[in-house]
PDB file of C-alpha atoms in Angstrom:
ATOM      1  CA  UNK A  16      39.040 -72.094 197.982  1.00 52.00           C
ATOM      2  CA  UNK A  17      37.347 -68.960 197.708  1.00 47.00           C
ATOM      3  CA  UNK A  18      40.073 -67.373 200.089  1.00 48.00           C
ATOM      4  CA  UNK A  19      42.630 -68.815 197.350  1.00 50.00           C
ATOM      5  CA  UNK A  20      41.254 -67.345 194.502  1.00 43.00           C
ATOM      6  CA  UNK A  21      40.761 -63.341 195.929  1.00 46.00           C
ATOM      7  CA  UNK A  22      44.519 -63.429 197.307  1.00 48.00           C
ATOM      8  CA  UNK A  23      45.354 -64.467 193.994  1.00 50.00           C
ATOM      9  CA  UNK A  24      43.745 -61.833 192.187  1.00 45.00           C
ATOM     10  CA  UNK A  25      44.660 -59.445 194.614  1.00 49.00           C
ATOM     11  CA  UNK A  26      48.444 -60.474 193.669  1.00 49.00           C
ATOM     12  CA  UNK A  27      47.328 -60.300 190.093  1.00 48.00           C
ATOM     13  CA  UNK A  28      45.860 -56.608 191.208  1.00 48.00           C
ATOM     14  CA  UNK A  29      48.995 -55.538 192.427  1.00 48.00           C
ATOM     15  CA  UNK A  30      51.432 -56.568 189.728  1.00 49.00           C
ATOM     16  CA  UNK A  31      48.959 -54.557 187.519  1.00 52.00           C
ATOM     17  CA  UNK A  32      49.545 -51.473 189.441  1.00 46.00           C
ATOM     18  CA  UNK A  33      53.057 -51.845 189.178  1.00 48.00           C
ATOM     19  CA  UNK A  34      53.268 -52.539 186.035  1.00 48.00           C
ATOM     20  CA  UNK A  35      51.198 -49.151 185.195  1.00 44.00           C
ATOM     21  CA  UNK A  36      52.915 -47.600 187.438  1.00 43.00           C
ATOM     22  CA  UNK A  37      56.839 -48.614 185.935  1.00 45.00           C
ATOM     23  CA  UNK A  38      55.284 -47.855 182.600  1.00 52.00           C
ATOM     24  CA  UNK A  39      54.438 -44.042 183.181  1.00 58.00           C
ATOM     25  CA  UNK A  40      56.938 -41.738 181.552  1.00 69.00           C
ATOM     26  CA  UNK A  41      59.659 -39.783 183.657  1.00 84.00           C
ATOM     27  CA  UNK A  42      59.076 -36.000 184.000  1.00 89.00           C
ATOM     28  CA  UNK A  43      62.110 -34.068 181.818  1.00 91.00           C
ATOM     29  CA  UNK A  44      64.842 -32.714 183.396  1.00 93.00           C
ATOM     30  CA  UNK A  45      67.383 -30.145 182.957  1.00 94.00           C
ATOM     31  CA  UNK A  46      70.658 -31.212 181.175  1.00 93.00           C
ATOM     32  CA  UNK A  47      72.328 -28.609 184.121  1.00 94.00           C
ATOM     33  CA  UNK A  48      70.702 -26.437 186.196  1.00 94.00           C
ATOM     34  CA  UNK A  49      72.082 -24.317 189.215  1.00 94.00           C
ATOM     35  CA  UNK A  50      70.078 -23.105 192.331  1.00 95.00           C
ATOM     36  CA  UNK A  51      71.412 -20.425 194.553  1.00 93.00           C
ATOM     37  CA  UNK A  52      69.565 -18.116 197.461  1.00 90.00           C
ATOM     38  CA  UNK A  53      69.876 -14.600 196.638  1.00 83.00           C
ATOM     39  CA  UNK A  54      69.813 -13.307 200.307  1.00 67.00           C
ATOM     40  CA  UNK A  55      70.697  -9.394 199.065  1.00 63.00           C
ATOM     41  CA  UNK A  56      67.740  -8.342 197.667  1.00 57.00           C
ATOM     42  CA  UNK A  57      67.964  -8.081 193.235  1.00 53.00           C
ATOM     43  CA  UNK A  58      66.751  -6.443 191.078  1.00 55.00           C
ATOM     44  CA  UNK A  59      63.683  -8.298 189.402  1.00 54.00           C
ATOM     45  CA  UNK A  60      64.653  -9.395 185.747  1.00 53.00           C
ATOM     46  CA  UNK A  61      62.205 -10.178 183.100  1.00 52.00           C
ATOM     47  CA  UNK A  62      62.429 -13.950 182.155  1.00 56.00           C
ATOM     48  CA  UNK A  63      64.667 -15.389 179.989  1.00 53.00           C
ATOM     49  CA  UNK A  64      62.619 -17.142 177.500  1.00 57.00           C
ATOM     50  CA  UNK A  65      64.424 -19.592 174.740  1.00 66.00           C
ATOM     51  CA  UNK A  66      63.621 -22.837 173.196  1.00 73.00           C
ATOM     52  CA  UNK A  67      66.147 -24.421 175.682  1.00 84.00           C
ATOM     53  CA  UNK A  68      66.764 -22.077 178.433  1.00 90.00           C
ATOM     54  CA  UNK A  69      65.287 -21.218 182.089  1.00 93.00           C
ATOM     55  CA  UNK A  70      66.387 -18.445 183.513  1.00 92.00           C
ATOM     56  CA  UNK A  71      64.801 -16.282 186.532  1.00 91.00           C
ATOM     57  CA  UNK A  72      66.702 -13.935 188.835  1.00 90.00           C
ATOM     58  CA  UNK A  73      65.436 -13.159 192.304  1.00 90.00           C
ATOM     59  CA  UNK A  74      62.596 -15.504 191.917  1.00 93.00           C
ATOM     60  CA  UNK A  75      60.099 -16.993 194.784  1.00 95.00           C
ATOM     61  CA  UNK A  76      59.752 -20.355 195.202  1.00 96.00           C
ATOM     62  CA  UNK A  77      55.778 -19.814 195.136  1.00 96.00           C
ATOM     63  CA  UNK A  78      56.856 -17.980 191.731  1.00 95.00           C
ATOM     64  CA  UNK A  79      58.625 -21.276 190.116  1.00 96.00           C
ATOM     65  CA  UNK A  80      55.454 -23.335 191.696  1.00 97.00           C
ATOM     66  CA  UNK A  81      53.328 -21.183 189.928  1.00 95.00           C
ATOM     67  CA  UNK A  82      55.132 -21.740 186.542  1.00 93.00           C
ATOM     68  CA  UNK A  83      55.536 -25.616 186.677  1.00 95.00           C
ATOM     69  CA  UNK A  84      52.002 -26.084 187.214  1.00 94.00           C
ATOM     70  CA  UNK A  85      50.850 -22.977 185.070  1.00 89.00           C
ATOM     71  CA  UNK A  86      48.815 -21.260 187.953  1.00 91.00           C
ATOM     72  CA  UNK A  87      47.097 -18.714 189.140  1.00 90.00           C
ATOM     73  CA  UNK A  88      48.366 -16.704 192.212  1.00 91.00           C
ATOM     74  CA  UNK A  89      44.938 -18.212 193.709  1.00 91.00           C
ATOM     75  CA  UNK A  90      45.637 -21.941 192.949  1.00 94.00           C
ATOM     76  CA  UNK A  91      48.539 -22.279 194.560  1.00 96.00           C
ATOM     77  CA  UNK A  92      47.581 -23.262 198.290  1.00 96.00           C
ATOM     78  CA  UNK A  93      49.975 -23.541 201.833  1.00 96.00           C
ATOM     79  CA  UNK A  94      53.694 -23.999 202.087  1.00 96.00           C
ATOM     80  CA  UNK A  95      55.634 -21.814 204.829  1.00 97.00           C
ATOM     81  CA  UNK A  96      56.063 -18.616 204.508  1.00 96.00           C
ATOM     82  CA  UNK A  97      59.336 -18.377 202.893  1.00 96.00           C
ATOM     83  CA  UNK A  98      58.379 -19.821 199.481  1.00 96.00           C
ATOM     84  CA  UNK A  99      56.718 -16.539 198.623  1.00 95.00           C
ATOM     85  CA  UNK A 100      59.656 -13.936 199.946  1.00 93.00           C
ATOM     86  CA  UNK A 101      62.882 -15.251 199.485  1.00 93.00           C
ATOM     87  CA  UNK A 102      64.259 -15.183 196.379  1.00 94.00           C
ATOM     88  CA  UNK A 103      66.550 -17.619 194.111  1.00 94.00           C
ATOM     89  CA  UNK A 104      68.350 -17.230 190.904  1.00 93.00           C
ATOM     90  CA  UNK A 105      67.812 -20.167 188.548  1.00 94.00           C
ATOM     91  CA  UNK A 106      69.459 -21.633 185.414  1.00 94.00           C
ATOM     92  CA  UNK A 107      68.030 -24.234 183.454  1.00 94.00           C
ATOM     93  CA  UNK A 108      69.442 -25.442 180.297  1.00 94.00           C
ATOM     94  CA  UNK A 109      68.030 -28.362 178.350  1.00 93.00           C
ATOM     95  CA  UNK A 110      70.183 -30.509 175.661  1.00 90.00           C
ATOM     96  CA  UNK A 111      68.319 -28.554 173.284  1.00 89.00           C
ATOM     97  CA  UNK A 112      64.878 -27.105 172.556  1.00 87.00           C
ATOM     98  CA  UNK A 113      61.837 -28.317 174.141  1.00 86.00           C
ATOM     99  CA  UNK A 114      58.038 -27.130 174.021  1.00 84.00           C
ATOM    100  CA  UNK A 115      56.626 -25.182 177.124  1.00 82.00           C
ATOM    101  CA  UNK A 116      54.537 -27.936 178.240  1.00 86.00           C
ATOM    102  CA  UNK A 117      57.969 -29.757 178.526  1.00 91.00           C
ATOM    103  CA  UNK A 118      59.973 -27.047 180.444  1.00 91.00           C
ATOM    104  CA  UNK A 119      56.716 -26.602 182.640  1.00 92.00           C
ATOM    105  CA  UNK A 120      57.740 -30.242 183.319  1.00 95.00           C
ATOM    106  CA  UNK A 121      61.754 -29.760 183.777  1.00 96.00           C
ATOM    107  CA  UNK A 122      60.993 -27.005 186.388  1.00 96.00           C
ATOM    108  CA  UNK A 123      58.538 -29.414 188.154  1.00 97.00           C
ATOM    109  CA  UNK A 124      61.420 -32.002 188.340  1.00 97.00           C
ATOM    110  CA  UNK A 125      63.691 -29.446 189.615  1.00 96.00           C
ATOM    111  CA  UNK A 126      61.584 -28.203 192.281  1.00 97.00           C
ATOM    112  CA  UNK A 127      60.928 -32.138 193.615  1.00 96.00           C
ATOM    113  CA  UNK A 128      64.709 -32.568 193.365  1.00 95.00           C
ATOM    114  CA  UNK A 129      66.524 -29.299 194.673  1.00 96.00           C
ATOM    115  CA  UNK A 130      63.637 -28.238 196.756  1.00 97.00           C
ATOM    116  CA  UNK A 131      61.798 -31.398 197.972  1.00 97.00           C
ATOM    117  CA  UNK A 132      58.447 -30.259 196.823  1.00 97.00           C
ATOM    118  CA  UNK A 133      55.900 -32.514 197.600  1.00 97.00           C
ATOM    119  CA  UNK A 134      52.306 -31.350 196.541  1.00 97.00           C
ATOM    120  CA  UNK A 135      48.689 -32.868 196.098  1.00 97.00           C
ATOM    121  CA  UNK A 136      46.051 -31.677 193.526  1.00 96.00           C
ATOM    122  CA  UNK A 137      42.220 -30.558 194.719  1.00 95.00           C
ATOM    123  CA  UNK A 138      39.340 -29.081 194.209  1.00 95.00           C
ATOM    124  CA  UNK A 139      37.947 -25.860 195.712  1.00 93.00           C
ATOM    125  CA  UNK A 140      35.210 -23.121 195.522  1.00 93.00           C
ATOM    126  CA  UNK A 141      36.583 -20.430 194.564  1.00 92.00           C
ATOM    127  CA  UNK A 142      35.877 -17.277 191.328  1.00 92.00           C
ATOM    128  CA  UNK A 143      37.005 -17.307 188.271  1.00 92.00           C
ATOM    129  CA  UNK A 144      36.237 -16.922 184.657  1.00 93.00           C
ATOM    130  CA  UNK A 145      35.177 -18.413 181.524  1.00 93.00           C
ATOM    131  CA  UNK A 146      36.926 -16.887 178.214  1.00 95.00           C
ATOM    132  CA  UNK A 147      34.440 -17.511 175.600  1.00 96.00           C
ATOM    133  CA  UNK A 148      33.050 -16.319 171.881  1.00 96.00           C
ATOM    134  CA  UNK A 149      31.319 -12.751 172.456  1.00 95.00           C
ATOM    135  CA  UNK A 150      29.428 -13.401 169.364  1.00 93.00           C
ATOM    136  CA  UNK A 151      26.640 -15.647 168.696  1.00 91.00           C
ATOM    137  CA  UNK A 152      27.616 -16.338 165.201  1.00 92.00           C
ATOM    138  CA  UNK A 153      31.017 -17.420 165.964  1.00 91.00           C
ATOM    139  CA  UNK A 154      32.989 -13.938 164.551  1.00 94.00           C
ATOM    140  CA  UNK A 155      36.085 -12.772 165.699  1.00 95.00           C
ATOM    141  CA  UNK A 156      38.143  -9.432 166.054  1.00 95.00           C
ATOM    142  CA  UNK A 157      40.392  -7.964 163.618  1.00 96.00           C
ATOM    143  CA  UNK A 158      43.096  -8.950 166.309  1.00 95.00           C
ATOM    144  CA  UNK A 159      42.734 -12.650 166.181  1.00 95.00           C
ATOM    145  CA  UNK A 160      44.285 -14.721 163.226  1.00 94.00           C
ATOM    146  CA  UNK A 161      44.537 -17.952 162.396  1.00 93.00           C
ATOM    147  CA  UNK A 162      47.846 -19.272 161.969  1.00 89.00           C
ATOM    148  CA  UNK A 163      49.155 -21.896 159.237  1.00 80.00           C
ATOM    149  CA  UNK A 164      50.087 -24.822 160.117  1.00 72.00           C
ATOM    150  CA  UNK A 165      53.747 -24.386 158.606  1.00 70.00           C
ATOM    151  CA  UNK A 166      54.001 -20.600 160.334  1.00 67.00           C
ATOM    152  CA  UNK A 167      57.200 -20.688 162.342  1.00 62.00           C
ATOM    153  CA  UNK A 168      56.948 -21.667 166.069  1.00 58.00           C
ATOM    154  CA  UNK A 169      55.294 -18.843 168.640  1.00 61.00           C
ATOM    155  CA  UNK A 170      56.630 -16.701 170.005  1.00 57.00           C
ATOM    156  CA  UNK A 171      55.434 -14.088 172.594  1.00 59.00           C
ATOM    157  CA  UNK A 172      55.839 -10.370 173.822  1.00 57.00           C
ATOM    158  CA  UNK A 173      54.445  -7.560 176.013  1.00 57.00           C
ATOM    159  CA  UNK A 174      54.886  -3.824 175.964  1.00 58.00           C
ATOM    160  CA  UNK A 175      53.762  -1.244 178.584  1.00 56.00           C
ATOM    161  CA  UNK A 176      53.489   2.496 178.618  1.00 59.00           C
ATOM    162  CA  UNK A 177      52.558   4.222 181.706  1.00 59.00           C
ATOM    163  CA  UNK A 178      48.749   3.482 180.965  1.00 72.00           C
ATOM    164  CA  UNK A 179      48.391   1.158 177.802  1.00 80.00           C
ATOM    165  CA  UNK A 180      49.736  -2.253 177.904  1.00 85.00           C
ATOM    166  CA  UNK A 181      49.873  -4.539 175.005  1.00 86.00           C
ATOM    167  CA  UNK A 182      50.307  -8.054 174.576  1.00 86.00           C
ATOM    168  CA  UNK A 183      51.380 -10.290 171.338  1.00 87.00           C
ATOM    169  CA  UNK A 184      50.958 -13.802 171.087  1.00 86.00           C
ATOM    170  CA  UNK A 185      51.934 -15.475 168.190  1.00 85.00           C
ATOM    171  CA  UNK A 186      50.873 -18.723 166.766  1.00 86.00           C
ATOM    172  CA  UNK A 187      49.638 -19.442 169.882  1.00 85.00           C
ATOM    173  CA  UNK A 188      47.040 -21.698 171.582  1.00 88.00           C
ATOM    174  CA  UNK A 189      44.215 -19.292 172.632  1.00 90.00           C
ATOM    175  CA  UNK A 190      44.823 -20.836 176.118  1.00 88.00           C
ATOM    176  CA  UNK A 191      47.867 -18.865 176.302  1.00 87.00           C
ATOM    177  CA  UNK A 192      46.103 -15.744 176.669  1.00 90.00           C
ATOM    178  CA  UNK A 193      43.969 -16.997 180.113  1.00 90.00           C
ATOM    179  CA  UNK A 194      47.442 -16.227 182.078  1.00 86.00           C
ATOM    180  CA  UNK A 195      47.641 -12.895 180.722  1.00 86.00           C
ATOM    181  CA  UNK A 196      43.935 -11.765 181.214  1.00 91.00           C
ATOM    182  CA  UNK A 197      44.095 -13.837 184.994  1.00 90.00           C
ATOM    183  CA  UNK A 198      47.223 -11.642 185.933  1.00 86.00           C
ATOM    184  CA  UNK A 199      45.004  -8.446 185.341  1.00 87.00           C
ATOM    185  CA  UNK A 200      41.512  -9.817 186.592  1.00 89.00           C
ATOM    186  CA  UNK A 201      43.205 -11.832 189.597  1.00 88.00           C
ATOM    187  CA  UNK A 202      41.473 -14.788 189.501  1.00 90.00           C
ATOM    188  CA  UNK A 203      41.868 -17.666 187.200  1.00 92.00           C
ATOM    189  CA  UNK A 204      40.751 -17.795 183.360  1.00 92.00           C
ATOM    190  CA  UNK A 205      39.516 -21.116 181.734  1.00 90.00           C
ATOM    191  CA  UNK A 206      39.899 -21.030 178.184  1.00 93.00           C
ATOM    192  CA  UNK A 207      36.630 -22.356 176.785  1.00 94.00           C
ATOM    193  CA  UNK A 208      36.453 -20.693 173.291  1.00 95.00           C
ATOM    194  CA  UNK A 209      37.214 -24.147 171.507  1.00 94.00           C
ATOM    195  CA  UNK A 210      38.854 -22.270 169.174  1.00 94.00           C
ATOM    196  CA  UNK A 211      41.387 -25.143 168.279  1.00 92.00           C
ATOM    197  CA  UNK A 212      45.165 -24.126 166.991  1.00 89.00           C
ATOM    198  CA  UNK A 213      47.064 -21.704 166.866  1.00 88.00           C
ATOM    199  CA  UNK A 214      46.511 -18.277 166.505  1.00 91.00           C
ATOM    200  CA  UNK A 215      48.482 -14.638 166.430  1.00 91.00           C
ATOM    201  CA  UNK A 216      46.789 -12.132 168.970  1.00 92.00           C
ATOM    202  CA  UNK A 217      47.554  -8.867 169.553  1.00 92.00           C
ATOM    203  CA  UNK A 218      45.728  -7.161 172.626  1.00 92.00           C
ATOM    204  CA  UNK A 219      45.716  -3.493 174.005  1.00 91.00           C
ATOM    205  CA  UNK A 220      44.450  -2.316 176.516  1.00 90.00           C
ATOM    206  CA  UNK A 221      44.152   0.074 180.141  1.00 86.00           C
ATOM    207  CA  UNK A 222      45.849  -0.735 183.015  1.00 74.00           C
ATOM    208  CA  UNK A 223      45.554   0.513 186.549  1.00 62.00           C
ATOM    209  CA  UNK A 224      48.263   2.685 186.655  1.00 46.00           C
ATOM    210  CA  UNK A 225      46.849   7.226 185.836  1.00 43.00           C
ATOM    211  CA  UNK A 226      49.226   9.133 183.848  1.00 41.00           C
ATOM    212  CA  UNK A 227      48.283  13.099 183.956  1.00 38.00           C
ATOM    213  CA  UNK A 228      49.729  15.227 182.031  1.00 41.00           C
ATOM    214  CA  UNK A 229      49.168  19.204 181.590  1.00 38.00           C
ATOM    215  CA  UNK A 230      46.349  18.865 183.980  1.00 39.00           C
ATOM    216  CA  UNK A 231      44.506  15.634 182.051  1.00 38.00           C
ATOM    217  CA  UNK A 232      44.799  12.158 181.491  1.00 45.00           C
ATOM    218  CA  UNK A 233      46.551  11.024 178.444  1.00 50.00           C
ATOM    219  CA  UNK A 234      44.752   8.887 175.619  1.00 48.00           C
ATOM    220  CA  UNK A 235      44.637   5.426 176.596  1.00 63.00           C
ATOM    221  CA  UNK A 236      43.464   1.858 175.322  1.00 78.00           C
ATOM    222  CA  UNK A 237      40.138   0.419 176.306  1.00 87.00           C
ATOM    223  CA  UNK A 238      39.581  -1.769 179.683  1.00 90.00           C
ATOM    224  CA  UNK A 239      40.871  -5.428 179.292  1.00 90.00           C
ATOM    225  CA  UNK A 240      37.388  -6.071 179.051  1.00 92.00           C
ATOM    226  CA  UNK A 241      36.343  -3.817 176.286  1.00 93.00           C
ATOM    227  CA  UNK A 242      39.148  -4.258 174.480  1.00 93.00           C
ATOM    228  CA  UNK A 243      38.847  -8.366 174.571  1.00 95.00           C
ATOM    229  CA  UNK A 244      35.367  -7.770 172.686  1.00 95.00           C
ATOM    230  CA  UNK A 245      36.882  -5.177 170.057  1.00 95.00           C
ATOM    231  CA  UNK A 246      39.603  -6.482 169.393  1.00 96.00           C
ATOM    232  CA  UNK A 247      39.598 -10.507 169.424  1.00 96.00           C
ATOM    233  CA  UNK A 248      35.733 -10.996 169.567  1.00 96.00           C
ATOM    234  CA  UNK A 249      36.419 -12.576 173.065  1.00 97.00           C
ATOM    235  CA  UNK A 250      34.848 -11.963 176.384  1.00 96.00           C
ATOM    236  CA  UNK A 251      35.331 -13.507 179.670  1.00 94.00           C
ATOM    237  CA  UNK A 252      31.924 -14.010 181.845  1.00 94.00           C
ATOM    238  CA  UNK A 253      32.520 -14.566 185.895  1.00 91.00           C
ATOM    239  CA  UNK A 254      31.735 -17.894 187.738  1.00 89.00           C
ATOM    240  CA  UNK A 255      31.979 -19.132 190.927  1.00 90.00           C
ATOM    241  CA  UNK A 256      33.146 -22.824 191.188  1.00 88.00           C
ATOM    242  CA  UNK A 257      35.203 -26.315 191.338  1.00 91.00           C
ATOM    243  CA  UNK A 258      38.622 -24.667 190.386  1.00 90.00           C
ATOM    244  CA  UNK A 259      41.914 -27.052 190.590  1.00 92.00           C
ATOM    245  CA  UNK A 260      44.373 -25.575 193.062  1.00 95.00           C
ATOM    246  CA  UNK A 261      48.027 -27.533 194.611  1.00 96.00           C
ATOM    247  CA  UNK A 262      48.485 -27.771 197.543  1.00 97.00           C
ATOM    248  CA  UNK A 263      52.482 -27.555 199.448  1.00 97.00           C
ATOM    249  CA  UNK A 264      52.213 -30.634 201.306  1.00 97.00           C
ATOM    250  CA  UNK A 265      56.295 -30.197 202.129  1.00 97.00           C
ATOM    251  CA  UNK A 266      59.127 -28.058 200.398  1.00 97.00           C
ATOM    252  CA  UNK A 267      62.555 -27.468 202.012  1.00 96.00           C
ATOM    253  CA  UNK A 268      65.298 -25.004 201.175  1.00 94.00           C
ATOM    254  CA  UNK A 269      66.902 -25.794 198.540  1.00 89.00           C
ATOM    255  CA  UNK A 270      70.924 -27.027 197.643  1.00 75.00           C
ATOM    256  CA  UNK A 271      72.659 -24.676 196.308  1.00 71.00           C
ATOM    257  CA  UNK A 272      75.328 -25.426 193.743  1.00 73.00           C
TER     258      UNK A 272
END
């Protein structure tokens, strides 16, 4: 009897699964999209960003990885050796506008159907940073606004001399920025400001690169990390920890149409 009643529930156990299973939503896709190996080397283009558009010339496949998942150079773990020199030219084009979090999702199903990708999610040691409130009391920096909720949708930008760059986010989820400040630290941000909403940021500051000029260096903006605490009342403070990484279990070349 006894033997009766667990294979029962272990039939009930597994009709549950797949009925949670068949229930979970499938990813977006593109409406059309086009792959094909650029095998001359190209000229790297800045991405094309519109509400319903993906768009990347002479693009890794580590590089598209990174974007579906929205990682960090450092999170992004195996795959062979091609995914992070060759390069492919990819156009996306949803039926019409779609959030970020949804084209994050379209590239994902892209990269599982033209490239195979296969990956796992983990756990691993590794630095990063916390982006946090500099001040006690809560106050922010002269660059950091609050945005309605009926301001238009965000919209983003960056410009770069040869020693200042600055970035513009706006109406913007403050989480937004930990790509920006991870790209110049090199290891991941975590956004833990719980600053909620959406927000217009404008940040300048140094970057690596020395201009001289007449025998001195030219004015520049403060360090990234100076210029977090002046201008947006933000700071980032470094840890060492449990950060989520993917790992390439299998990829393959893509088809090219």
């Amino acid at each position: 009897m006894a033997r009766h009643v667990c294979a029962r529930w272990s039939w009930l156990a597994f009709l549950g699964l797949v009925a949670v299973t068949s229930a979970q939503p499938a990813k977006p896709t593109f409406e059309v999209a086009s792959v094909k190996r650029q095998i001359d080397p190209a000229p790297v283009q800045p991405p094309t960003e519109r509400p319903h558009v993906f768009y990347r010339r002479n693009a890794t496949a580590a590089q598209l990885i990174r974007f579906a998942f929205d990682l960090h150079a450092t999170q992004l773990i195996g795959g062979p050796s091609w995914i992070r020199k060759d390069g492919f030219e990819i156009n996306g084009k949803a039926a019409g506008p779609v959030s970020e979090r949804d084209m994050r999702l379209m590239v994902q199903s892209l990269l599982e159907e033209r490239f195979k990708l296969v990956t796992h999610q983990e756990q691993r040691d590794m630095l990063s940073a916390r982006l946090v409130v500099a001040s006690r009391d809560g106050a922010l920096g002269p660059n950091l606004k609050r945005c309605d909720p009926q301001d238009p949708p965000k919209d983003r930008d960056f410009a770069m001399s040869a020693t200042v760059r600055v970035a513009f986010l706006k109406c913007a989820p403050i989480s937004e920025l930990a790509p920006v400040l991870a790209a110049v630290l090199g290891f991941p941000v975590i956004d833990e400001t719980h600053l909620n909403g959406s927000w217009t940021v404008q940040l300048a500051y140094e970057t690596n690169a020395v201009s001289v000029q007449q025998g001195r260096s030219r004015l520049s903006a403060p360090p990234i990390r100076d210029a977090l605490k002046e201008q947006l009342g933000l700071q980032v403070e470094s840890t060492r920890g449990p950060v989520s990484v993917i790992v390439v279990d299998s990829i393959q070349l893509p088809s090219e149409n």
